[in-house]
Amino acid sequence: MAHITVADEKYIFRPEMKRKLYILLGVGIVLFLLGIPLANVGSGGHQEEASLTTSTHLLASADQHTDEGHQAAEAKHEGEHHAEVPGILKRIKTTLWMNNMYFVGLGIIGLFFVAIQYAAQAGWSAGLLRIPLAMANWIPIAGLITLGLWFFVSHDIFHWTHENLYSGEHADKLISKKAPYFFWPLGAGSFPLFYIARMVLFFGMWYWFFTKLKANMLAEDLDPSPKYWYKNRVTSAWFLIFFAISSSVAAWDWIMSIDTHWFSTMFGWYVFASWWVTALAVITLIVAHLKSAGYLKIVNANHLHDLGKFIFAFSIFWTYIWFSQFLLIYYANIPEETVYFIERMTTSPYSWIFYANLFLNFVFPFLLFMTRDSKRQLSTLKVICPIVVVGHWFDFYNMITPGVMNEYGGVGFIEIGTALIFAAVFLFVVLSSLAKVPLVGRNHPMLQESLHHHI
């Protein structure tokens, strides 16, 4: 009887919830528009340049005896997009790209969550898989936004797109060596065909895997045969292989290449860790919202405990990756690597965000989720998960903005408004998708295990 009850649940996207999202969207638009004149007024004042000068001198002096260190210092002083004071349009482009990258992760990690449960033959999550599946509906929208936005922002955000870096007196030897990665098979400084092809391939394949998994999950509702579950196991395994490669390359392409002279072999893992723990927090928040509204009868304190453990564990995992990347670069003390952290640690407003990241994304989740009871209470989850969501938004801000805006970046109405706009549209897509299908897969082979899940 319980099987029939939970399997017949369907989310109703009520007008009250839609109204709240419209209000959130309206607030975001108002803040964004209000932030434009305020940012223009602020940029007219004195802009402090001490931090940039300090980091440049540190970069140059740390390796004066090597040609590469000297070239990197000159590049930071003369080149990249740090030479001029960025205008308001550049700030808008930066926050659009940053927020898009943040929400791209929520879409693809939704699909990753579903795939990892099938590949692991997990039973505990059978009753809440439709939530990350609904989040994956953002993938095609994110793909269109990313492709369109790239043509709008690329010349301002991605320094390597400037044609004069590959020939003539302003040629940059370090960037020229990376030209095939961006422009193959075309010439350096032309149209980045290889780069755009990767972008289209990644979103296309992610969407294809999403349609396959979704189709099998919905077919399972009509056919009690376990064949669709077996099909999804195979599809999930192939997706995870593709995701392991594509997510790392996407992180290099869309985020790391902003700081074109800098690279980290751990960056793909770092971006994944931030995407993963953020998506876990969003999934948990949606579960908490549905439970509070009387849905998801299948979900009990034991399921909440598992979600809380995931956030707790992967907050530690993110910190491990953060510390490992920082320690390796600190210990090696190579100028073209250390400048990345020097800019973020010594330049306002990034310096306070740099240190706040550790508290928001590690200290608070670690301490607040340490006890068993804290992971089993809706009220606690509703407090800690927003901290994680906001904390990793700041993480993406510090990954992207300093490389474009240098010391002229800021966290104001423009950035907050853009985040609220993206959040409102994302949640509208997710909740609309959730309302179109049953909340629980009727014939999932592991449904009974999820019903009796206890830890």
CSV table of C-alpha atoms in Angstrom, one decimal:
chain,number,residue,atom,x,y,z
A,1,MET,CA,0.0,0.0,0.0
A,2,ALA,CA,2.9,2.3,0.8
A,3,HIS,CA,4.4,1.5,-2.6
A,4,ILE,CA,1.2,2.8,-4.4
A,5,THR,CA,1.0,5.9,-2.2
A,6,VAL,CA,4.5,7.2,-2.7
A,7,ALA,CA,4.6,6.2,-6.4
A,8,ASP,CA,1.5,8.2,-7.1
A,9,GLU,CA,2.8,11.5,-5.8
A,10,LYS,CA,3.0,14.3,-8.2
A,11,TYR,CA,4.4,17.8,-7.6
A,12,ILE,CA,2.0,20.7,-8.3
A,13,PHE,CA,3.8,23.9,-9.3
A,14,ARG,CA,1.4,26.2,-7.5
A,15,PRO,CA,0.8,29.8,-8.5
A,16,GLU,CA,2.1,31.0,-5.1
A,17,MET,CA,5.5,29.4,-5.8
A,18,LYS,CA,5.5,30.8,-9.3
A,19,ARG,CA,4.7,34.2,-7.9
A,20,LYS,CA,7.7,33.9,-5.5
A,21,LEU,CA,10.0,33.1,-8.4
A,22,TYR,CA,8.6,36.1,-10.4
A,23,ILE,CA,9.3,38.3,-7.4
A,24,LEU,CA,12.9,36.9,-7.1
A,25,LEU,CA,13.4,37.5,-10.9
A,26,GLY,CA,12.0,41.1,-10.5
A,27,VAL,CA,14.3,41.8,-7.6
A,28,GLY,CA,17.2,40.5,-9.5
A,29,ILE,CA,16.4,42.7,-12.5
A,30,VAL,CA,15.9,45.8,-10.3
A,31,LEU,CA,19.2,45.2,-8.5
A,32,PHE,CA,21.0,44.7,-11.8
A,33,LEU,CA,19.6,47.9,-13.3
A,34,LEU,CA,20.2,49.8,-10.1
A,35,GLY,CA,23.8,48.5,-10.0
A,36,ILE,CA,24.8,50.0,-13.3
A,37,PRO,CA,24.6,53.7,-12.4
A,38,LEU,CA,26.1,53.0,-9.0
A,39,ALA,CA,29.0,51.1,-10.5
A,40,ASN,CA,29.6,54.0,-12.9
A,41,VAL,CA,29.7,56.4,-10.1
A,42,GLY,CA,32.1,54.2,-8.2
A,43,SER,CA,34.4,53.7,-11.1
A,44,GLY,CA,34.8,57.5,-11.5
A,45,GLY,CA,36.6,57.8,-8.2
A,46,HIS,CA,40.2,56.9,-7.3
A,47,GLN,CA,41.1,53.3,-8.1
A,48,GLU,CA,43.8,51.9,-5.9
A,49,GLU,CA,46.5,50.1,-7.9
A,50,ALA,CA,48.9,49.2,-5.2
A,51,SER,CA,47.9,45.5,-5.1
A,52,LEU,CA,48.5,45.1,-8.9
A,53,THR,CA,51.9,46.8,-8.7
A,54,THR,CA,52.8,44.6,-5.7
A,55,SER,CA,51.9,41.4,-7.4
A,56,THR,CA,53.7,42.3,-10.6
A,57,HIS,CA,56.9,43.2,-8.7
A,58,LEU,CA,56.6,39.9,-6.7
A,59,LEU,CA,56.2,38.0,-9.9
A,60,ALA,CA,59.2,39.7,-11.5
A,61,SER,CA,61.5,39.5,-8.6
A,62,ALA,CA,60.7,35.9,-7.6
A,63,ASP,CA,62.3,34.6,-10.8
A,64,GLN,CA,64.5,37.3,-12.3
A,65,HIS,CA,67.2,34.8,-13.3
A,66,THR,CA,64.9,32.8,-15.6
A,67,ASP,CA,63.5,33.9,-19.0
A,68,GLU,CA,60.1,32.4,-18.4
A,69,GLY,CA,59.6,34.2,-15.1
A,70,HIS,CA,60.7,37.5,-16.7
A,71,GLN,CA,58.3,36.9,-19.7
A,72,ALA,CA,55.4,36.2,-17.3
A,73,ALA,CA,56.1,39.3,-15.3
A,74,GLU,CA,56.2,41.4,-18.5
A,75,ALA,CA,53.0,39.8,-19.7
A,76,LYS,CA,51.2,40.7,-16.5
A,77,HIS,CA,52.5,44.2,-16.6
A,78,GLU,CA,52.0,45.0,-20.3
A,79,GLY,CA,49.5,42.5,-21.7
A,80,GLU,CA,46.5,40.5,-20.8
A,81,HIS,CA,43.4,42.5,-20.2
A,82,HIS,CA,44.7,44.3,-17.1
A,83,ALA,CA,46.3,47.3,-18.8
A,84,GLU,CA,43.3,49.5,-18.9
A,85,VAL,CA,40.6,50.3,-16.4
A,86,PRO,CA,37.7,48.0,-17.2
A,87,GLY,CA,34.4,49.6,-18.1
A,88,ILE,CA,31.0,48.8,-16.8
A,89,LEU,CA,30.2,46.7,-19.8
A,90,LYS,CA,33.2,44.5,-19.1
A,91,ARG,CA,32.0,44.0,-15.5
A,92,ILE,CA,28.5,43.0,-16.8
A,93,LYS,CA,30.0,40.5,-19.2
A,94,THR,CA,32.2,39.1,-16.4
A,95,THR,CA,29.3,38.5,-14.0
A,96,LEU,CA,27.2,37.0,-16.8
A,97,TRP,CA,29.9,34.5,-17.6
A,98,MET,CA,30.6,33.7,-14.0
A,99,ASN,CA,27.0,33.1,-13.1
A,100,ASN,CA,26.4,31.0,-16.2
A,101,MET,CA,29.4,28.8,-15.3
A,102,TYR,CA,28.0,28.4,-11.8
A,103,PHE,CA,24.6,27.3,-13.0
A,104,VAL,CA,26.0,25.1,-15.8
A,105,GLY,CA,27.4,23.0,-13.0
A,106,LEU,CA,24.1,22.5,-11.3
A,107,GLY,CA,22.6,21.1,-14.6
A,108,ILE,CA,25.3,18.7,-15.4
A,109,ILE,CA,25.9,17.6,-11.8
A,110,GLY,CA,22.1,16.8,-11.6
A,111,LEU,CA,22.7,14.3,-14.4
A,112,PHE,CA,25.9,13.1,-12.8
A,113,PHE,CA,24.0,12.4,-9.5
A,114,VAL,CA,21.5,10.3,-11.4
A,115,ALA,CA,24.2,8.4,-13.3
A,116,ILE,CA,26.3,7.7,-10.2
A,117,GLN,CA,23.3,6.2,-8.4
A,118,TYR,CA,22.5,3.8,-11.3
A,119,ALA,CA,26.1,2.9,-11.8
A,120,ALA,CA,26.5,2.1,-8.1
A,121,GLN,CA,23.2,0.2,-8.0
A,122,ALA,CA,22.2,2.5,-5.1
A,123,GLY,CA,18.9,1.9,-3.5
A,124,TRP,CA,18.6,4.6,-0.9
A,125,SER,CA,18.2,7.4,-3.5
A,126,ALA,CA,15.5,5.7,-5.6
A,127,GLY,CA,12.8,7.9,-4.1
A,128,LEU,CA,14.5,11.3,-4.9
A,129,LEU,CA,16.1,10.7,-8.3
A,130,ARG,CA,13.5,12.8,-10.1
A,131,ILE,CA,14.9,15.9,-8.4
A,132,PRO,CA,18.4,15.8,-9.9
A,133,LEU,CA,16.8,14.6,-13.1
A,134,ALA,CA,14.7,17.8,-13.1
A,135,MET,CA,17.9,19.9,-12.5
A,136,ALA,CA,19.4,18.2,-15.6
A,137,ASN,CA,16.7,19.9,-17.8
A,138,TRP,CA,18.9,23.0,-17.5
A,139,ILE,CA,21.6,21.4,-19.7
A,140,PRO,CA,20.1,22.4,-23.1
A,141,ILE,CA,19.3,25.9,-21.9
A,142,ALA,CA,22.8,26.2,-20.4
A,143,GLY,CA,24.3,25.1,-23.7
A,144,LEU,CA,22.5,27.7,-25.7
A,145,ILE,CA,23.3,30.4,-23.1
A,146,THR,CA,27.0,29.4,-23.0
A,147,LEU,CA,27.4,29.4,-26.8
A,148,GLY,CA,25.6,32.7,-27.3
A,149,LEU,CA,27.2,34.3,-24.4
A,150,TRP,CA,30.7,33.3,-25.5
A,151,PHE,CA,30.4,35.3,-28.7
A,152,PHE,CA,29.2,38.3,-26.7
A,153,VAL,CA,31.8,38.2,-24.0
A,154,SER,CA,34.8,36.4,-25.4
A,155,HIS,CA,37.0,39.3,-26.5
A,156,ASP,CA,36.7,40.9,-23.1
A,157,ILE,CA,37.0,37.9,-20.9
A,158,PHE,CA,39.3,35.5,-22.8
A,159,HIS,CA,42.6,37.3,-23.5
A,160,TRP,CA,43.8,34.5,-25.9
A,161,THR,CA,41.1,35.6,-28.4
A,162,HIS,CA,43.2,38.8,-29.3
A,163,GLU,CA,44.7,38.3,-32.7
A,164,ASN,CA,47.7,40.5,-32.1
A,165,LEU,CA,49.1,38.1,-29.5
A,166,TYR,CA,50.1,35.6,-32.2
A,167,SER,CA,52.2,37.8,-34.5
A,168,GLY,CA,53.9,41.2,-34.6
A,169,GLU,CA,55.4,43.3,-31.8
A,170,HIS,CA,52.8,42.3,-29.3
A,171,ALA,CA,53.2,38.6,-29.8
A,172,ASP,CA,53.1,36.5,-26.7
A,173,LYS,CA,55.3,33.4,-26.8
A,174,LEU,CA,53.6,31.7,-24.0
A,175,ILE,CA,50.1,32.1,-25.4
A,176,SER,CA,51.3,31.3,-29.0
A,177,LYS,CA,52.3,27.8,-27.8
A,178,LYS,CA,48.7,27.2,-26.8
A,179,ALA,CA,47.3,28.3,-30.1
A,180,PRO,CA,46.6,24.8,-31.5
A,181,TYR,CA,44.5,24.0,-28.4
A,182,PHE,CA,42.2,26.8,-29.2
A,183,PHE,CA,42.4,27.3,-33.0
A,184,TRP,CA,43.2,24.0,-34.7
A,185,PRO,CA,42.9,23.3,-37.6
A,186,LEU,CA,42.7,27.0,-38.4
A,187,GLY,CA,45.5,29.5,-37.9
A,188,ALA,CA,46.5,31.1,-34.6
A,189,GLY,CA,44.4,34.2,-33.8
A,190,SER,CA,41.6,33.2,-36.3
A,191,PHE,CA,38.3,31.6,-35.3
A,192,PRO,CA,38.7,29.2,-32.4
A,193,LEU,CA,37.1,26.2,-34.2
A,194,PHE,CA,38.6,23.5,-32.0
A,195,TYR,CA,37.4,25.4,-28.8
A,196,ILE,CA,33.9,25.9,-30.1
A,197,ALA,CA,33.7,22.4,-31.4
A,198,ARG,CA,34.5,21.1,-27.9
A,199,MET,CA,31.8,23.3,-26.4
A,200,VAL,CA,29.2,22.0,-28.8
A,201,LEU,CA,30.3,18.4,-28.4
A,202,PHE,CA,30.2,18.5,-24.6
A,203,PHE,CA,26.7,20.1,-24.3
A,204,GLY,CA,25.4,17.9,-27.2
A,205,MET,CA,26.7,14.7,-25.5
A,206,TRP,CA,25.5,15.7,-22.1
A,207,TYR,CA,22.0,16.4,-23.5
A,208,TRP,CA,22.0,13.1,-25.4
A,209,PHE,CA,22.9,11.1,-22.3
A,210,PHE,CA,20.2,13.1,-20.4
A,211,THR,CA,17.5,12.2,-22.9
A,212,LYS,CA,18.5,8.5,-22.8
A,213,LEU,CA,18.4,8.3,-19.0
A,214,LYS,CA,15.2,10.3,-18.8
A,215,ALA,CA,13.4,8.2,-21.4
A,216,ASN,CA,14.3,5.0,-19.7
A,217,MET,CA,13.2,6.3,-16.3
A,218,LEU,CA,9.8,7.4,-17.6
A,219,ALA,CA,9.4,4.1,-19.6
A,220,GLU,CA,10.0,2.3,-16.3
A,221,ASP,CA,6.9,4.0,-14.9
A,222,LEU,CA,4.8,2.1,-17.5
A,223,ASP,CA,6.6,-1.2,-17.6
A,224,PRO,CA,7.5,-3.1,-14.4
A,225,SER,CA,10.3,-5.0,-16.3
A,226,PRO,CA,13.8,-4.2,-14.9
A,227,LYS,CA,15.2,-3.9,-18.4
A,228,TYR,CA,15.1,-0.1,-18.3
A,229,TRP,CA,17.0,-0.1,-15.1
A,230,TYR,CA,19.7,-2.3,-16.7
A,231,LYS,CA,19.8,0.0,-19.7
A,232,ASN,CA,20.3,3.0,-17.5
A,233,ARG,CA,23.2,1.2,-15.7
A,234,VAL,CA,25.0,0.8,-19.0
A,235,THR,CA,24.2,4.3,-20.2
A,236,SER,CA,25.3,5.7,-16.9
A,237,ALA,CA,28.6,3.9,-17.0
A,238,TRP,CA,29.4,5.4,-20.5
A,239,PHE,CA,28.2,8.8,-19.3
A,240,LEU,CA,30.6,8.8,-16.3
A,241,ILE,CA,33.5,8.0,-18.6
A,242,PHE,CA,32.6,10.8,-20.9
A,243,PHE,CA,31.9,13.2,-18.0
A,244,ALA,CA,35.3,12.5,-16.4
A,245,ILE,CA,37.0,13.8,-19.5
A,246,SER,CA,34.6,16.5,-20.6
A,247,SER,CA,34.1,18.2,-17.3
A,248,SER,CA,37.8,18.6,-16.8
A,249,VAL,CA,38.4,20.0,-20.3
A,250,ALA,CA,35.4,22.2,-19.9
A,251,ALA,CA,36.9,23.7,-16.7
A,252,TRP,CA,40.1,24.3,-18.6
A,253,ASP,CA,38.3,25.9,-21.5
A,254,TRP,CA,35.7,28.0,-19.9
A,255,ILE,CA,37.4,29.1,-16.6
A,256,MET,CA,41.1,28.3,-16.5
A,257,SER,CA,41.9,29.8,-19.9
A,258,ILE,CA,40.7,33.2,-18.6
A,259,ASP,CA,44.1,33.4,-16.9
A,260,THR,CA,45.9,32.3,-20.0
A,261,HIS,CA,49.4,32.3,-18.6
A,262,TRP,CA,48.4,30.3,-15.6
A,263,PHE,CA,47.6,26.6,-15.4
A,264,SER,CA,47.0,24.0,-12.7
A,265,THR,CA,46.9,20.2,-13.3
A,266,MET,CA,44.4,20.0,-10.5
A,267,PHE,CA,42.0,22.6,-11.8
A,268,GLY,CA,39.5,20.2,-13.4
A,269,TRP,CA,39.1,18.4,-10.1
A,270,TYR,CA,38.8,21.7,-8.3
A,271,VAL,CA,35.9,22.9,-10.4
A,272,PHE,CA,34.2,19.5,-10.3
A,273,ALA,CA,34.4,19.5,-6.5
A,274,SER,CA,32.8,23.0,-6.3
A,275,TRP,CA,30.1,22.1,-8.8
A,276,TRP,CA,29.4,18.7,-7.0
A,277,VAL,CA,29.0,20.0,-3.5
A,278,THR,CA,26.9,23.0,-4.6
A,279,ALA,CA,24.6,20.7,-6.5
A,280,LEU,CA,24.3,18.4,-3.5
A,281,ALA,CA,23.2,21.4,-1.4
A,282,VAL,CA,20.7,22.4,-4.0
A,283,ILE,CA,19.2,18.9,-4.3
A,284,THR,CA,19.0,18.8,-0.5
A,285,LEU,CA,17.3,22.2,-0.4
A,286,ILE,CA,14.7,21.1,-3.0
A,287,VAL,CA,14.1,17.9,-1.0
A,288,ALA,CA,13.6,20.0,2.2
A,289,HIS,CA,11.2,22.3,0.4
A,290,LEU,CA,9.1,19.4,-1.0
A,291,LYS,CA,9.1,17.7,2.4
A,292,SER,CA,7.9,20.9,4.1
A,293,ALA,CA,5.2,21.2,1.5
A,294,GLY,CA,3.9,17.6,2.2
A,295,TYR,CA,5.5,15.8,-0.7
A,296,LEU,CA,8.1,13.0,-0.8
A,297,LYS,CA,6.5,10.7,1.8
A,298,ILE,CA,9.2,8.2,0.9
A,299,VAL,CA,11.9,10.4,2.2
A,300,ASN,CA,12.6,10.1,5.9
A,301,ALA,CA,15.3,11.2,8.3
A,302,ASN,CA,17.6,8.5,7.1
A,303,HIS,CA,17.6,9.8,3.5
A,304,LEU,CA,18.2,13.3,4.8
A,305,HIS,CA,21.1,11.9,6.8
A,306,ASP,CA,22.7,10.5,3.7
A,307,LEU,CA,22.3,13.8,1.8
A,308,GLY,CA,23.8,15.6,4.8
A,309,LYS,CA,26.7,13.2,4.9
A,310,PHE,CA,27.3,13.8,1.2
A,311,ILE,CA,27.6,17.6,1.7
A,312,PHE,CA,29.7,17.1,4.8
A,313,ALA,CA,32.1,14.7,3.1
A,314,PHE,CA,32.5,16.6,-0.2
A,315,SER,CA,32.9,19.9,1.6
A,316,ILE,CA,36.0,18.2,3.1
A,317,PHE,CA,36.9,16.9,-0.4
A,318,TRP,CA,36.7,20.4,-1.9
A,319,THR,CA,38.9,21.7,0.9
A,320,TYR,CA,41.4,18.9,0.3
A,321,ILE,CA,41.6,19.9,-3.4
A,322,TRP,CA,41.8,23.6,-2.6
A,323,PHE,CA,44.6,23.0,-0.1
A,324,SER,CA,46.5,20.6,-2.3
A,325,GLN,CA,46.4,23.0,-5.3
A,326,PHE,CA,47.5,25.9,-3.1
A,327,LEU,CA,50.2,24.0,-1.3
A,328,LEU,CA,51.8,22.7,-4.5
A,329,ILE,CA,51.9,26.2,-6.0
A,330,TYR,CA,53.1,27.8,-2.8
A,331,TYR,CA,55.9,25.2,-2.3
A,332,ALA,CA,57.1,25.3,-5.9
A,333,ASN,CA,57.1,29.2,-5.9
A,334,ILE,CA,57.1,29.5,-9.6
A,335,PRO,CA,56.2,33.1,-10.6
A,336,GLU,CA,53.8,32.3,-13.4
A,337,GLU,CA,51.9,30.0,-11.0
A,338,THR,CA,52.0,32.0,-7.7
A,339,VAL,CA,50.7,35.2,-9.3
A,340,TYR,CA,47.3,33.6,-9.5
A,341,PHE,CA,47.1,33.4,-5.7
A,342,ILE,CA,48.9,36.6,-5.1
A,343,GLU,CA,46.3,38.6,-7.0
A,344,ARG,CA,43.5,36.9,-5.1
A,345,MET,CA,45.1,37.1,-1.6
A,346,THR,CA,46.4,40.7,-1.7
A,347,THR,CA,43.9,42.6,-3.9
A,348,SER,CA,40.6,44.0,-2.7
A,349,PRO,CA,37.8,42.8,-3.0
A,350,TYR,CA,39.1,39.3,-3.7
A,351,SER,CA,41.2,39.0,-0.5
A,352,TRP,CA,38.4,38.8,1.9
A,353,ILE,CA,36.5,36.4,-0.4
A,354,PHE,CA,39.6,34.2,-0.7
A,355,TYR,CA,39.6,33.7,3.1
A,356,ALA,CA,35.8,33.7,3.5
A,357,ASN,CA,35.7,30.8,1.1
A,358,LEU,CA,37.4,28.5,3.7
A,359,PHE,CA,34.9,29.4,6.4
A,360,LEU,CA,31.8,29.2,4.2
A,361,ASN,CA,32.7,26.1,2.3
A,362,PHE,CA,34.7,24.2,4.9
A,363,VAL,CA,34.5,25.4,8.5
A,364,PHE,CA,30.8,26.0,8.7
A,365,PRO,CA,29.7,22.8,7.0
A,366,PHE,CA,32.2,20.8,8.9
A,367,LEU,CA,31.2,22.1,12.3
A,368,LEU,CA,27.5,22.3,11.7
A,369,PHE,CA,27.2,18.9,10.0
A,370,MET,CA,29.5,17.1,12.4
A,371,THR,CA,26.7,15.6,14.7
A,372,ARG,CA,24.3,12.9,13.6
A,373,ASP,CA,21.2,14.9,14.5
A,374,SER,CA,22.1,17.9,12.5
A,375,LYS,CA,22.1,15.9,9.3
A,376,ARG,CA,18.6,14.5,10.0
A,377,GLN,CA,16.7,17.8,10.7
A,378,LEU,CA,15.0,19.8,7.9
A,379,SER,CA,15.5,23.0,9.9
A,380,THR,CA,19.3,22.5,10.1
A,381,LEU,CA,19.6,21.5,6.4
A,382,LYS,CA,17.7,24.7,5.5
A,383,VAL,CA,20.3,26.8,7.3
A,384,ILE,CA,23.5,25.0,6.2
A,385,CYS,CA,22.7,24.3,2.6
A,386,PRO,CA,22.3,28.0,1.6
A,387,ILE,CA,25.6,28.7,3.2
A,388,VAL,CA,27.2,26.2,0.9
A,389,VAL,CA,25.4,27.5,-2.1
A,390,VAL,CA,26.4,31.1,-1.4
A,391,GLY,CA,30.0,30.0,-0.5
A,392,HIS,CA,30.6,28.3,-3.7
A,393,TRP,CA,29.1,31.2,-5.7
A,394,PHE,CA,31.9,33.2,-4.1
A,395,ASP,CA,34.3,30.5,-5.1
A,396,PHE,CA,33.4,30.8,-8.7
A,397,TYR,CA,33.5,34.6,-8.4
A,398,ASN,CA,37.1,34.4,-7.3
A,399,MET,CA,38.0,31.9,-10.0
A,400,ILE,CA,36.8,34.1,-12.8
A,401,THR,CA,36.5,37.8,-11.9
A,402,PRO,CA,40.1,38.6,-10.9
A,403,GLY,CA,41.4,37.3,-14.2
A,404,VAL,CA,39.2,39.8,-16.1
A,405,MET,CA,38.6,42.8,-13.9
A,406,ASN,CA,41.9,42.7,-11.9
A,407,GLU,CA,41.7,45.1,-9.0
A,408,TYR,CA,38.6,46.9,-10.4
A,409,GLY,CA,36.2,44.0,-9.6
A,410,GLY,CA,33.5,44.3,-7.0
A,411,VAL,CA,30.6,42.5,-5.4
A,412,GLY,CA,27.6,44.8,-5.8
A,413,PHE,CA,24.1,45.0,-7.1
A,414,ILE,CA,25.1,43.9,-10.6
A,415,GLU,CA,26.6,40.7,-9.4
A,416,ILE,CA,23.9,39.9,-6.8
A,417,GLY,CA,21.1,40.9,-9.3
A,418,THR,CA,22.6,38.6,-12.0
A,419,ALA,CA,22.8,35.7,-9.5
A,420,LEU,CA,19.1,36.2,-8.6
A,421,ILE,CA,18.0,36.3,-12.2
A,422,PHE,CA,19.8,33.1,-13.0
A,423,ALA,CA,18.5,31.5,-9.8
A,424,ALA,CA,14.9,32.4,-10.6
A,425,VAL,CA,15.0,31.1,-14.1
A,426,PHE,CA,16.9,27.9,-13.1
A,427,LEU,CA,14.4,27.1,-10.3
A,428,PHE,CA,11.5,27.8,-12.7
A,429,VAL,CA,12.8,25.3,-15.2
A,430,VAL,CA,13.5,22.7,-12.5
A,431,LEU,CA,10.2,23.0,-10.7
A,432,SER,CA,8.3,23.1,-14.0
A,433,SER,CA,10.1,19.9,-15.1
A,434,LEU,CA,9.4,18.3,-11.8
A,435,ALA,CA,5.7,18.9,-12.1
A,436,LYS,CA,5.5,17.1,-15.4
A,437,VAL,CA,6.4,13.6,-14.1
A,438,PRO,CA,5.6,11.6,-11.0
A,439,LEU,CA,7.9,12.5,-8.1
A,440,VAL,CA,8.9,8.9,-7.6
A,441,GLY,CA,9.6,6.2,-10.2
A,442,ARG,CA,6.7,3.7,-9.9
A,443,ASN,CA,8.6,0.6,-10.9
A,444,HIS,CA,12.2,1.3,-9.9
A,445,PRO,CA,13.6,-2.0,-8.8
A,446,MET,CA,15.2,-0.4,-5.7
A,447,LEU,CA,12.1,1.4,-4.5
A,448,GLN,CA,11.3,-1.1,-1.7
A,449,GLU,CA,14.9,-0.7,-0.5
A,450,SER,CA,14.5,3.1,-0.4
A,451,LEU,CA,11.2,2.7,1.5
A,452,HIS,CA,12.9,0.7,4.2
A,453,HIS,CA,16.2,2.6,4.2
A,454,HIS,CA,17.6,2.9,7.7
A,455,ILE,CA,21.0,4.0,9.0
